[in-house]
Amino acid sequence: MFTIIATVILYVFGFVFLYGVIRLAFRHAMEDLEAHRSQTLHAEQMAAVRDRTFAAENAFLTGS
């Protein structure tokens, strides 16, 4: 009887532990995604500024 009770308790705690590990991994993945998204947005904005600056400085290349 003790074996069955111990097995059930370990089984339940195993699922609880597994749920916690998956939840933690998902949270870290979402934080990494948010950080990457902001870096990508910043890089796109900087590229647009560089393009406008280049076009303004070298108007003869743009045909304006």
Coordinates of C-alpha atoms in Angstrom, one line a residue:
M1 CA 0.0 0.0 0.0
F2 CA 2.9 2.4 0.8
T3 CA 4.4 1.7 -2.6
I4 CA 1.2 2.7 -4.4
I5 CA 0.8 5.9 -2.3
A6 CA 4.5 6.8 -2.8
T7 CA 4.2 6.2 -6.6
V8 CA 1.1 8.3 -6.9
I9 CA 2.7 11.2 -4.9
L10 CA 5.8 11.1 -7.0
Y11 CA 3.8 10.9 -10.2
V12 CA 1.7 13.9 -9.3
F13 CA 4.8 15.9 -8.2
G14 CA 6.5 15.0 -11.4
F15 CA 3.7 16.5 -13.5
V16 CA 3.7 19.6 -11.3
F17 CA 7.5 20.0 -11.7
L18 CA 7.3 19.4 -15.5
Y19 CA 4.6 22.1 -15.7
G20 CA 6.8 24.5 -13.9
V21 CA 9.8 23.8 -16.1
I22 CA 7.8 24.3 -19.3
R23 CA 6.2 27.5 -17.9
L24 CA 9.7 28.9 -17.0
A25 CA 11.1 28.0 -20.4
F26 CA 8.1 29.6 -22.2
R27 CA 8.6 32.8 -20.1
H28 CA 12.2 33.0 -21.0
A29 CA 11.5 32.4 -24.6
M30 CA 8.9 35.3 -24.7
E31 CA 11.4 37.6 -22.9
D32 CA 14.1 36.8 -25.6
L33 CA 11.5 37.4 -28.3
E34 CA 10.6 40.8 -27.0
A35 CA 14.3 41.8 -26.7
H36 CA 15.0 40.6 -30.2
R37 CA 11.9 42.5 -31.5
S38 CA 13.0 45.8 -30.0
Q39 CA 16.5 45.3 -31.4
T40 CA 15.1 44.6 -34.9
L41 CA 12.9 47.7 -34.8
H42 CA 15.8 49.9 -33.7
A43 CA 18.0 48.5 -36.5
E44 CA 15.2 49.2 -39.1
Q45 CA 14.8 52.7 -37.8
M46 CA 18.5 53.4 -38.0
A47 CA 18.7 52.0 -41.5
A48 CA 15.9 54.3 -42.6
V49 CA 17.7 57.3 -41.1
R50 CA 21.0 56.3 -42.8
D51 CA 19.2 55.9 -46.1
R52 CA 17.6 59.4 -45.9
T53 CA 20.9 60.9 -44.8
F54 CA 22.8 59.3 -47.7
A55 CA 20.1 60.4 -50.2
A56 CA 20.2 63.9 -48.9
E57 CA 24.0 64.1 -49.0
N58 CA 24.3 62.5 -52.5
A59 CA 21.3 63.9 -54.3
F60 CA 23.0 63.4 -57.7
L61 CA 22.8 59.6 -57.2
T62 CA 19.0 59.7 -56.6
G63 CA 18.2 61.6 -59.7
S64 CA 16.6 64.5 -57.7

